[in-house]
Coordinates of C-alpha atoms (C1' of nucleotides) in Angstrom, one line a residue:
Chain A
M1 CA 0.8 -30.2 -21.9
L2 CA 3.1 -30.0 -18.9
T3 CA 2.4 -31.7 -15.6
L4 CA 2.7 -29.9 -12.3
S5 CA 6.0 -31.6 -11.5
E6 CA 7.4 -30.7 -14.9
E7 CA 6.4 -27.1 -14.4
N8 CA 8.2 -26.9 -11.1
Y9 CA 11.4 -28.3 -12.6
I10 CA 11.2 -25.8 -15.5
K11 CA 10.6 -22.9 -13.3
E12 CA 13.5 -23.7 -11.0
I13 CA 15.9 -24.3 -13.9
Y14 CA 14.8 -21.0 -15.3
H15 CA 15.7 -19.2 -12.1
L16 CA 19.1 -20.9 -11.9
D17 CA 19.7 -20.1 -15.6
V18 CA 19.7 -16.3 -14.9
V19 CA 22.9 -16.6 -12.8
A20 CA 24.8 -19.5 -14.4
D21 CA 26.2 -19.3 -17.9
K22 CA 27.1 -23.0 -18.4
G23 CA 24.7 -25.9 -18.0
I24 CA 22.6 -26.2 -14.9
S25 CA 23.9 -29.1 -12.8
T26 CA 21.8 -32.0 -11.6
N27 CA 22.7 -31.3 -8.0
A28 CA 21.8 -27.6 -8.2
I29 CA 18.3 -28.6 -9.3
A30 CA 18.0 -31.3 -6.7
N31 CA 18.9 -28.8 -3.9
K32 CA 16.4 -26.2 -5.1
L33 CA 13.6 -28.7 -5.4
Q34 CA 14.4 -30.7 -2.2
T35 CA 14.7 -33.9 -4.1
K36 CA 17.4 -36.4 -5.0
A37 CA 19.8 -36.2 -7.9
S38 CA 18.6 -39.5 -9.3
S39 CA 15.0 -38.1 -9.5
V40 CA 16.4 -35.0 -11.3
T41 CA 18.2 -37.2 -13.9
D42 CA 14.9 -39.1 -14.6
M43 CA 13.0 -35.9 -15.0
I44 CA 15.4 -34.0 -17.2
K45 CA 15.5 -36.9 -19.6
K46 CA 11.7 -36.6 -19.9
L47 CA 12.0 -32.8 -20.3
A48 CA 14.6 -33.2 -23.0
D49 CA 12.2 -35.6 -24.9
K50 CA 9.6 -32.8 -24.7
K51 CA 12.1 -30.3 -26.2
V52 CA 12.0 -28.2 -23.1
L53 CA 15.7 -28.4 -22.6
I54 CA 19.0 -29.6 -24.0
Y55 CA 20.6 -32.4 -22.0
K56 CA 23.9 -34.1 -22.5
K57 CA 24.9 -36.7 -19.9
Y58 CA 27.1 -35.3 -17.1
Q59 CA 27.0 -31.8 -18.7
G60 CA 23.9 -30.4 -17.1
V61 CA 21.0 -28.8 -18.9
T62 CA 20.0 -25.5 -20.7
L63 CA 16.5 -24.5 -21.5
T64 CA 15.5 -24.2 -25.1
D65 CA 13.6 -21.2 -26.3
F66 CA 10.4 -23.1 -25.9
G67 CA 11.4 -24.0 -22.4
K68 CA 12.3 -20.4 -21.5
K69 CA 8.9 -19.2 -22.8
A70 CA 7.1 -21.9 -20.8
A71 CA 9.1 -20.9 -17.7
A72 CA 8.5 -17.2 -18.1
N73 CA 4.8 -17.9 -18.4
I74 CA 4.8 -19.7 -15.1
V75 CA 6.8 -16.9 -13.5
R76 CA 4.3 -14.4 -15.0
K77 CA 1.4 -16.2 -13.4
H78 CA 3.1 -16.5 -10.1
R79 CA 3.9 -12.8 -9.9
L80 CA 0.5 -11.7 -11.2
W81 CA -1.2 -13.8 -8.5
E82 CA 1.2 -12.2 -5.9
V83 CA 0.0 -8.8 -7.0
F84 CA -3.6 -9.9 -6.6
L85 CA -3.0 -11.3 -3.1
V86 CA -1.3 -8.1 -1.9
D87 CA -3.3 -5.4 -3.7
K88 CA -6.7 -6.9 -3.6
L89 CA -6.8 -9.4 -0.7
Q90 CA -4.6 -7.5 1.7
F91 CA -2.0 -10.2 2.1
S92 CA 1.3 -8.9 3.4
W93 CA 4.2 -9.4 1.0
D94 CA 5.9 -12.0 3.2
E95 CA 3.1 -14.4 3.1
V96 CA 2.1 -14.6 -0.6
H97 CA 4.7 -17.0 -1.8
D98 CA 3.2 -20.4 -0.9
V99 CA -0.2 -19.6 -2.2
A100 CA 1.2 -18.2 -5.4
E101 CA 3.2 -21.4 -5.7
Q102 CA -0.1 -23.2 -6.1
L103 CA -2.0 -20.6 -8.2
E104 CA 0.8 -20.4 -10.8
H105 CA -0.2 -23.9 -12.1
I106 CA -3.8 -23.0 -12.9
K107 CA -4.2 -23.5 -16.7
S108 CA -6.3 -20.8 -18.4
P109 CA -4.8 -18.1 -20.6
K110 CA -8.0 -16.2 -20.5
L111 CA -7.9 -16.1 -16.7
I112 CA -4.4 -14.6 -16.7
D113 CA -5.3 -12.0 -19.3
K114 CA -8.3 -10.9 -17.4
L115 CA -6.4 -11.0 -14.1
D116 CA -3.7 -8.8 -15.6
A117 CA -6.3 -6.3 -16.8
F118 CA -8.1 -6.3 -13.4
L119 CA -4.8 -5.5 -11.7
G120 CA -4.1 -2.7 -14.1
F121 CA -1.3 -4.4 -16.0
P122 CA 1.3 -4.2 -13.2
K123 CA 5.0 -4.2 -14.2
R124 CA 6.4 -5.6 -11.0
D125 CA 5.3 -8.0 -8.3
P126 CA 5.2 -7.0 -4.6
H127 CA 8.9 -7.9 -4.2
G128 CA 9.8 -5.6 -7.0
D129 CA 10.5 -8.4 -9.5
I130 CA 9.6 -7.7 -13.1
I131 CA 6.5 -9.6 -14.4
P132 CA 7.2 -11.2 -17.8
D133 CA 4.8 -10.1 -20.6
K134 CA 2.3 -12.4 -22.4
K135 CA 4.9 -13.5 -24.9
G136 CA 7.4 -14.4 -22.2
N137 CA 9.7 -11.4 -22.6
V138 CA 11.3 -10.0 -19.6
Q139 CA 12.3 -6.3 -19.6
A140 CA 15.9 -5.9 -18.3
Q141 CA 16.0 -4.3 -15.0
E142 CA 18.5 -1.6 -14.4
Q143 CA 19.1 -2.0 -10.8
L144 CA 22.0 -2.2 -8.3
L145 CA 22.3 -3.6 -4.9
L146 CA 22.3 -1.0 -2.2
S147 CA 25.8 -2.1 -1.3
A148 CA 27.0 -1.0 -4.8
L149 CA 25.9 2.6 -4.3
I150 CA 28.3 5.3 -3.0
K151 CA 28.0 8.3 -0.7
D152 CA 25.3 10.8 -1.8
D153 CA 23.7 8.4 -4.3
I154 CA 20.0 8.6 -4.3
G155 CA 17.7 5.9 -5.6
I156 CA 14.3 4.2 -5.5
C157 CA 13.9 0.9 -3.7
V158 CA 12.8 -1.5 -6.5
G159 CA 13.3 -5.0 -5.3
V160 CA 14.7 -7.6 -2.9
K161 CA 17.3 -10.3 -3.7
D162 CA 16.4 -12.4 -0.7
S163 CA 12.6 -12.7 -0.4
S164 CA 12.4 -14.7 2.8
A165 CA 9.7 -13.8 5.3
A166 CA 12.4 -12.9 7.8
F167 CA 14.0 -10.3 5.5
L168 CA 10.7 -8.8 4.4
Q169 CA 9.5 -8.5 7.9
Y170 CA 12.8 -6.7 8.8
L171 CA 12.1 -4.2 6.0
D172 CA 8.6 -3.7 7.2
K173 CA 9.9 -3.0 10.7
Q174 CA 12.4 -0.4 9.4
K175 CA 9.6 1.1 7.2
I176 CA 11.5 0.4 4.0
A177 CA 9.1 -0.2 1.2
L178 CA 9.4 -0.6 -2.5
G179 CA 9.0 2.6 -4.4
Q180 CA 10.6 4.5 -1.6
E181 CA 13.4 7.0 -2.1
I182 CA 16.7 6.2 -0.3
K183 CA 19.8 8.3 0.0
V184 CA 23.2 7.0 1.0
I185 CA 24.6 9.3 3.7
D186 CA 27.7 7.3 4.3
K187 CA 29.3 3.9 4.1
E188 CA 31.4 2.1 6.8
P189 CA 34.3 0.3 5.0
F190 CA 35.1 -1.8 8.1
D191 CA 31.9 -3.9 8.2
G192 CA 30.2 -2.9 4.9
S193 CA 27.3 -1.3 6.7
V194 CA 25.5 1.7 5.0
I195 CA 24.0 4.8 6.6
I196 CA 20.9 5.7 4.7
K197 CA 18.2 8.3 4.9
T198 CA 14.6 7.6 4.0
Q199 CA 11.4 9.3 5.0
N200 CA 13.5 11.9 6.9
K201 CA 14.9 9.3 9.2
Q202 CA 18.5 8.4 9.2
F203 CA 19.9 5.0 10.3
S204 CA 22.4 2.3 9.6
V205 CA 21.8 -1.0 7.9
S206 CA 24.2 -3.9 7.9
Q207 CA 26.1 -5.3 4.9
K208 CA 23.7 -8.3 4.8
I209 CA 20.8 -5.9 4.3
A210 CA 22.6 -3.8 1.8
T211 CA 23.5 -6.8 -0.4
N212 CA 19.9 -7.9 -0.5
L213 CA 18.1 -4.7 -1.5
Y214 CA 17.9 -3.6 -5.1
I215 CA 17.9 0.2 -5.9
Q216 CA 17.3 2.0 -9.1
K217 CA 19.4 5.1 -9.2
I218 CA 17.8 8.5 -10.0
Chain B
M1 CA -4.4 -34.1 3.7
L2 CA -6.4 -35.1 0.6
T3 CA -5.0 -35.5 -2.8
L4 CA -6.5 -33.8 -5.9
S5 CA -8.1 -37.0 -7.0
E6 CA -9.5 -37.8 -3.6
E7 CA -11.0 -34.3 -3.5
N8 CA -12.7 -34.9 -6.9
Y9 CA -14.2 -38.1 -5.7
I10 CA -15.5 -36.6 -2.5
K11 CA -17.0 -33.7 -4.3
E12 CA -18.8 -35.9 -6.8
I13 CA -20.1 -38.2 -4.1
Y14 CA -21.4 -35.2 -2.2
H15 CA -23.3 -34.0 -5.2
L16 CA -24.8 -37.4 -5.8
D17 CA -25.7 -37.7 -2.1
V18 CA -28.1 -34.7 -2.2
V19 CA -30.5 -36.7 -4.4
A20 CA -30.0 -40.3 -3.4
D21 CA -31.1 -41.6 0.0
K22 CA -29.3 -45.0 -0.1
G23 CA -25.7 -45.6 -0.7
I24 CA -24.1 -44.1 -3.8
S25 CA -23.3 -46.8 -6.3
T26 CA -19.9 -47.5 -7.8
N27 CA -21.2 -47.1 -11.3
A28 CA -22.9 -43.7 -10.5
I29 CA -19.5 -42.4 -9.4
A30 CA -17.7 -43.9 -12.3
N31 CA -20.1 -42.2 -14.8
K32 CA -19.8 -38.8 -13.1
L33 CA -16.0 -38.9 -13.0
Q34 CA -15.5 -40.4 -16.5
T35 CA -13.6 -43.3 -15.1
K36 CA -14.0 -47.1 -14.7
A37 CA -15.9 -48.9 -11.9
S38 CA -12.7 -50.8 -10.9
S39 CA -10.9 -47.5 -10.3
V40 CA -13.8 -46.3 -8.2
T41 CA -13.6 -49.4 -6.1
D42 CA -9.9 -48.8 -5.5
M43 CA -10.5 -45.2 -4.5
I44 CA -13.4 -45.7 -2.2
K45 CA -11.5 -48.3 -0.2
K46 CA -8.8 -45.7 0.3
L47 CA -11.4 -43.0 1.3
A48 CA -13.0 -45.5 3.7
D49 CA -9.6 -46.0 5.3
K50 CA -9.4 -42.2 5.7
K51 CA -12.8 -42.1 7.4
V52 CA -14.2 -39.9 4.7
L53 CA -17.0 -42.4 3.9
I54 CA -18.6 -45.6 4.9
Y55 CA -18.2 -48.5 2.5
K56 CA -19.6 -52.0 2.5
K57 CA -18.8 -54.3 -0.4
Y58 CA -21.5 -54.2 -3.1
Q59 CA -23.6 -51.7 -1.0
G60 CA -22.3 -48.4 -2.2
V61 CA -21.0 -45.6 -0.1
T62 CA -22.2 -42.8 2.2
L63 CA -20.1 -39.8 3.3
T64 CA -19.3 -39.5 7.0
D65 CA -19.8 -36.1 8.7
F66 CA -16.1 -35.5 8.2
G67 CA -16.5 -36.3 4.5
K68 CA -19.5 -34.0 4.1
K69 CA -17.6 -31.2 5.7
A70 CA -14.6 -31.8 3.4
A71 CA -16.9 -31.9 0.4
A72 CA -18.8 -28.7 1.4
N73 CA -15.5 -26.9 1.8
I74 CA -14.5 -27.8 -1.8
V75 CA -17.9 -26.7 -3.1
R76 CA -17.5 -23.5 -1.1
K77 CA -14.2 -22.8 -2.7
H78 CA -15.5 -23.7 -6.2
R79 CA -18.5 -21.3 -5.9
L80 CA -16.6 -18.4 -4.3
W81 CA -14.1 -18.6 -7.2
E82 CA -17.0 -18.6 -9.7
V83 CA -18.3 -15.4 -8.1
F84 CA -14.8 -13.9 -8.4
L85 CA -14.5 -14.8 -12.0
V86 CA -17.9 -13.3 -12.9
D87 CA -18.1 -10.3 -10.6
K88 CA -14.4 -9.2 -10.8
L89 CA -13.0 -10.6 -13.9
Q90 CA -16.0 -10.2 -16.2
F91 CA -16.2 -13.9 -17.2
S92 CA -19.7 -14.9 -18.4
W93 CA -21.5 -17.4 -16.3
D94 CA -21.2 -20.2 -18.9
E95 CA -17.4 -20.2 -19.0
V96 CA -16.4 -20.3 -15.3
H97 CA -16.8 -23.9 -14.5
D98 CA -13.6 -25.4 -15.9
V99 CA -11.4 -22.7 -14.3
A100 CA -13.2 -23.0 -10.9
E101 CA -12.7 -26.7 -11.2
Q102 CA -9.0 -26.1 -10.9
L103 CA -9.1 -23.2 -8.4
E104 CA -11.2 -25.2 -5.9
H105 CA -8.2 -27.3 -5.1
I106 CA -5.9 -24.5 -3.9
K107 CA -5.1 -25.1 -0.3
S108 CA -5.1 -22.0 1.9
P109 CA -7.9 -21.3 4.4
K110 CA -6.7 -17.7 4.7
L111 CA -7.0 -17.2 0.9
I112 CA -10.6 -18.3 1.0
D113 CA -11.5 -16.1 4.0
K114 CA -10.0 -13.1 2.3
L115 CA -11.6 -13.9 -1.0
D116 CA -15.0 -14.2 0.7
A117 CA -14.6 -10.8 2.3
F118 CA -13.3 -9.2 -0.9
L119 CA -16.4 -10.5 -2.7
G120 CA -18.7 -9.1 0.0
F121 CA -19.7 -12.5 1.5
P122 CA -21.9 -13.6 -1.3
K123 CA -24.6 -16.1 -0.5
R124 CA -25.0 -17.7 -4.0
D125 CA -22.7 -18.3 -7.0
P126 CA -23.4 -17.0 -10.5
H127 CA -25.7 -20.0 -11.2
G128 CA -27.8 -19.3 -8.1
D129 CA -26.3 -22.2 -6.1
I130 CA -26.0 -21.6 -2.3
I131 CA -22.4 -21.2 -1.1
P132 CA -21.7 -23.3 2.0
D133 CA -20.4 -21.4 4.9
K134 CA -17.0 -21.7 6.6
K135 CA -18.1 -24.5 8.8
G136 CA -19.6 -26.5 5.9
N137 CA -23.2 -25.8 6.6
V138 CA -25.5 -25.2 3.7
Q139 CA -28.6 -23.1 4.1
A140 CA -31.7 -24.9 2.7
Q141 CA -32.9 -23.4 -0.4
E142 CA -36.7 -22.9 -0.8
Q143 CA -37.0 -23.2 -4.5
L144 CA -39.2 -24.9 -7.1
L145 CA -38.7 -25.7 -10.7
L146 CA -40.5 -23.3 -13.1
S147 CA -42.4 -26.4 -14.2
A148 CA -43.9 -26.8 -10.8
L149 CA -45.5 -23.3 -10.7
I150 CA -49.1 -22.7 -11.8
K151 CA -50.9 -20.0 -13.7
D152 CA -50.4 -16.5 -12.1
D153 CA -47.6 -17.6 -9.8
I154 CA -44.8 -15.0 -9.5
G155 CA -41.3 -15.7 -8.5
I156 CA -37.6 -14.8 -8.7
C157 CA -35.2 -16.7 -10.8
V158 CA -32.7 -18.2 -8.3
G159 CA -30.8 -21.0 -10.0
V160 CA -30.4 -23.5 -12.7
K161 CA -30.5 -27.3 -12.5
D162 CA -28.6 -27.9 -15.7
S163 CA -25.6 -25.6 -15.8
S164 CA -24.3 -26.6 -19.2
A165 CA -22.9 -23.8 -21.4
A166 CA -25.7 -24.5 -23.9
F167 CA -28.4 -23.9 -21.4
L168 CA -26.8 -20.9 -19.9
Q169 CA -26.3 -19.3 -23.3
Y170 CA -30.0 -20.0 -24.1
L171 CA -31.0 -18.1 -21.0
D172 CA -28.7 -15.2 -21.9
K173 CA -30.3 -15.1 -25.4
Q174 CA -33.8 -15.0 -23.9
K175 CA -32.6 -12.4 -21.4
I176 CA -33.4 -14.5 -18.5
A177 CA -31.0 -13.8 -15.6
L178 CA -30.9 -14.7 -12.0
G179 CA -32.6 -12.3 -9.6
Q180 CA -35.2 -11.5 -12.3
E181 CA -38.9 -11.6 -11.7
I182 CA -40.9 -14.1 -13.7
K183 CA -44.7 -14.5 -13.9
V184 CA -46.4 -17.6 -15.2
I185 CA -49.1 -16.4 -17.7
D186 CA -50.3 -19.8 -18.7
K187 CA -49.3 -23.5 -19.1
E188 CA -49.8 -25.8 -22.0
P189 CA -50.7 -29.3 -20.7
F190 CA -50.1 -30.9 -24.1
D191 CA -46.3 -30.4 -24.2
G192 CA -45.5 -29.0 -20.8
S193 CA -44.4 -25.6 -22.1
V194 CA -44.9 -22.5 -20.0
I195 CA -45.9 -19.0 -21.1
I196 CA -44.0 -16.5 -19.0
K197 CA -43.7 -12.8 -18.7
T198 CA -40.5 -11.2 -17.7
Q199 CA -39.2 -7.6 -18.3
N200 CA -42.6 -6.8 -19.9
K201 CA -42.0 -9.4 -22.6
Q202 CA -44.2 -12.4 -22.9
F203 CA -43.1 -15.7 -24.5
S204 CA -43.2 -19.4 -24.3
V205 CA -40.5 -21.7 -23.0
S206 CA -40.4 -25.5 -23.5
Q207 CA -40.8 -28.1 -20.8
K208 CA -37.1 -28.8 -21.0
I209 CA -36.4 -25.2 -20.0
A210 CA -39.1 -25.2 -17.4
T211 CA -37.7 -28.3 -15.7
N212 CA -34.2 -26.8 -15.4
L213 CA -34.8 -23.4 -14.0
Y214 CA -35.3 -22.8 -10.2
I215 CA -37.7 -20.2 -9.0
Q216 CA -38.3 -18.8 -5.5
K217 CA -42.0 -17.8 -5.2
I218 CA -42.8 -14.4 -3.9
Chain C
dA1 C1' -36.7 -70.5 -8.1
dA2 C1' -33.6 -70.9 -11.7
dT3 C1' -31.5 -68.4 -15.2
dA4 C1' -29.9 -64.2 -17.4
dA5 C1' -28.2 -59.6 -17.1
dT6 C1' -26.0 -56.2 -14.6
dT7 C1' -23.0 -54.5 -11.2
dT8 C1' -19.1 -54.7 -8.4
dT9 C1' -14.9 -56.5 -7.0
dT10 C1' -10.4 -58.7 -7.7
dA11 C1' -6.1 -59.7 -9.9
dG12 C1' -2.5 -58.2 -12.5
dA13 C1' -0.4 -54.6 -15.5
dT14 C1' 0.9 -49.6 -16.6
dT15 C1' 2.5 -44.8 -16.0
dA16 C1' 4.4 -40.8 -13.4
dG17 C1' 7.2 -39.5 -10.0
dT18 C1' 9.9 -40.6 -6.5
dC19 C1' 13.5 -43.3 -3.7
dT20 C1' 18.0 -46.2 -2.3
dA21 C1' 22.1 -48.3 -3.4
dA22 C1' 25.6 -49.3 -6.6
dA23 C1' 28.2 -48.2 -10.8
dA24 C1' 30.3 -44.9 -13.9
dA25 C1' 32.1 -40.4 -15.1
dT26 C1' 34.1 -36.1 -13.9
dA27 C1' 36.7 -33.0 -10.9
dA28 C1' 40.0 -32.1 -7.2
dA29 C1' 44.1 -33.2 -4.7
dT30 C1' 48.2 -35.0 -3.9
Chain D
dA1 C1' 49.5 -38.6 -13.5
dT2 C1' 47.5 -41.4 -10.0
dT3 C1' 44.6 -41.5 -6.4
dT4 C1' 40.7 -39.6 -3.9
dA5 C1' 36.5 -37.2 -3.6
dT6 C1' 32.4 -35.6 -5.7
dT7 C1' 28.9 -35.7 -9.0
dT8 C1' 25.9 -38.0 -12.0
dT9 C1' 23.7 -41.9 -13.9
dT10 C1' 21.7 -46.5 -13.8
dA11 C1' 19.2 -50.4 -11.9
dG12 C1' 15.6 -51.9 -9.4
dA13 C1' 11.9 -50.9 -6.1
dC14 C1' 7.8 -48.2 -4.2
dT15 C1' 3.3 -45.5 -4.2
dA16 C1' -0.8 -43.3 -6.3
dA17 C1' -4.0 -43.6 -9.7
dT18 C1' -5.5 -45.6 -13.3
dC19 C1' -6.7 -49.6 -16.7
dT20 C1' -8.3 -54.4 -18.8
dA21 C1' -10.1 -58.8 -18.2
dA22 C1' -12.0 -62.2 -15.4
dA23 C1' -14.4 -63.7 -11.2
dA24 C1' -18.0 -62.9 -7.8
dA25 C1' -22.1 -60.9 -6.1
dT26 C1' -26.4 -58.7 -6.7
dT27 C1' -30.6 -57.7 -9.3
dA28 C1' -33.9 -58.6 -12.8
dT29 C1' -36.5 -61.8 -15.7
dT30 C1' -38.8 -65.4 -17.1

DNA sequence: AATAATTTTTAGATTAGTCTAAAAATAAAT
DNA sequence: ATTTATTTTTAGACTAATCTAAAAATTATT
C-alpha cells in the first residue's frame, strides 16, 4: 500500500518520465514537488525498496512497470474526478485541479469503476488529456501543437499543454473550447503568431498560445 | 487547519457527545478509534491548544462550539458523500461507509456546496441520519426505536442505530427500507420481539432488531 | 477509610516525512 | 586536465502521530 506522499512522488516522476529518456534527476523531482533534494533522495530510496522504481546513486530514477501502472492509476483517478467536477458539478475547467489533487488519493477500485460508468466512460479529461484505462494503459494521442500546423490546415482542439488557470481563462475569453474546429488562415513568421478561424470568427493568437494548444488534424 | 488524524478524533468525540452528558473519557475515545489511551491523551492536549475542546486532566473532554461546528462539518461531508454513492453510483447502503470515511476529509467548501445542490439538498443520508446544514446546525429528529412503539402504532422507518453491514443486509433481506411504513401488530413481552406488518407482509422481528431501528410515528 | 482495581497521564522510544548543513560525486569551464 | 560550479548524497535534527511501560490519580470494593 502506498502512502499519500509516495503517491505524489510517483505521479510526478511519471509525468517527468513522458518527456525525458534518461533517468529523472533528483533536482527535477524536488522542483516539481516544491521540496528539497535531500528529501527526494530519502524518498526515492524508499520507493526503490518498494520496487516502484530503479535507483542508482547519482544516476536518477526510472519507474518500473509496477511503478508505471501505479502512476497511471493515480492519473486515471485524477482525470476521472476532473470530468466529474466539470460535467456533473459545473466546475469550470480552470478550478478543478486542486480538488482533483485530493480526490485522486481516495482508495476504492469499486468507486472508480462506478464513477467511470456514471460519467459514460470518458476518454479525455476537461483539458483534453487522455484518461488511462483500468489496466494502466494510455492510448497514444495523435496530436500536434497549433504552432506546428501550416496554412489551410484544419483540426480539432483536443488539449492544452499549459493547464494553468491563466491560460484556460484566456481560452474561455477567446471562446476556444476543446472539441472545436480550428482552421489556420495564415502564419506570421516574424513573431510566430497564427491567424485562425473558429466559429466563423477570424483572429490572431500569439506564438505563446500556439505552442500550448494541441490540435488533432482532420 | 486540521490534520486528518485531528479530524477523526473530533468526529468521534462528537458522536460520543450526543449520548454522554459529562466529559468524554479518554478510554471511550481510545476504544472508538482503535488506539491507545496514551495516544488519546497526547492528541486531546493538542486539540485543547487549538481550542477545539476543553480538557482538564482526568476529567475527560467536551467540545467547544468551534469544535462542534468543525465536527458537524465533517459529518455533513460524510453523509452527503454517502448519498452520492448510493443515489448516483448505485452503491448499496451497507458498503458506503469506508469510502465516505475517506471522502469526508476532502477540503473544498465549494465542492460540498455543489455536491449538495447536485444531490438535490438531501435532508438525510442513506441510513436515515440527518445531514447537518452548512452552518453546522442539526435539526432535531423526532424518532423512536421500534421497540418503544406499542400495539397498533404506525410509523415510517427513518433510520438505523446500528449501521453495520450485517444489520443492513438483514434489513435488505427482510425488505425493510427507509421511508417504508411499518405497523406494530403485536409485541411479545417474553423475549421482546415485535410482530410487524409492512408491504402487506406480516412477520416477527427479534428484540435486537427492534432496538436498532428508528421509527417516526405518523 | 483503607485497599484494590481501573483509568489516565507521563516518560521515553519509534516511524514517516521533512529540513539544514556539510561532504561526496558529477558536470562544466577554463 | 585541473579547477570551479552544480548536483546529489549523507549525517543529524525536527514534528506529528503513534506505541510500551511505569507512575499517578480516580473510582470501586471490602
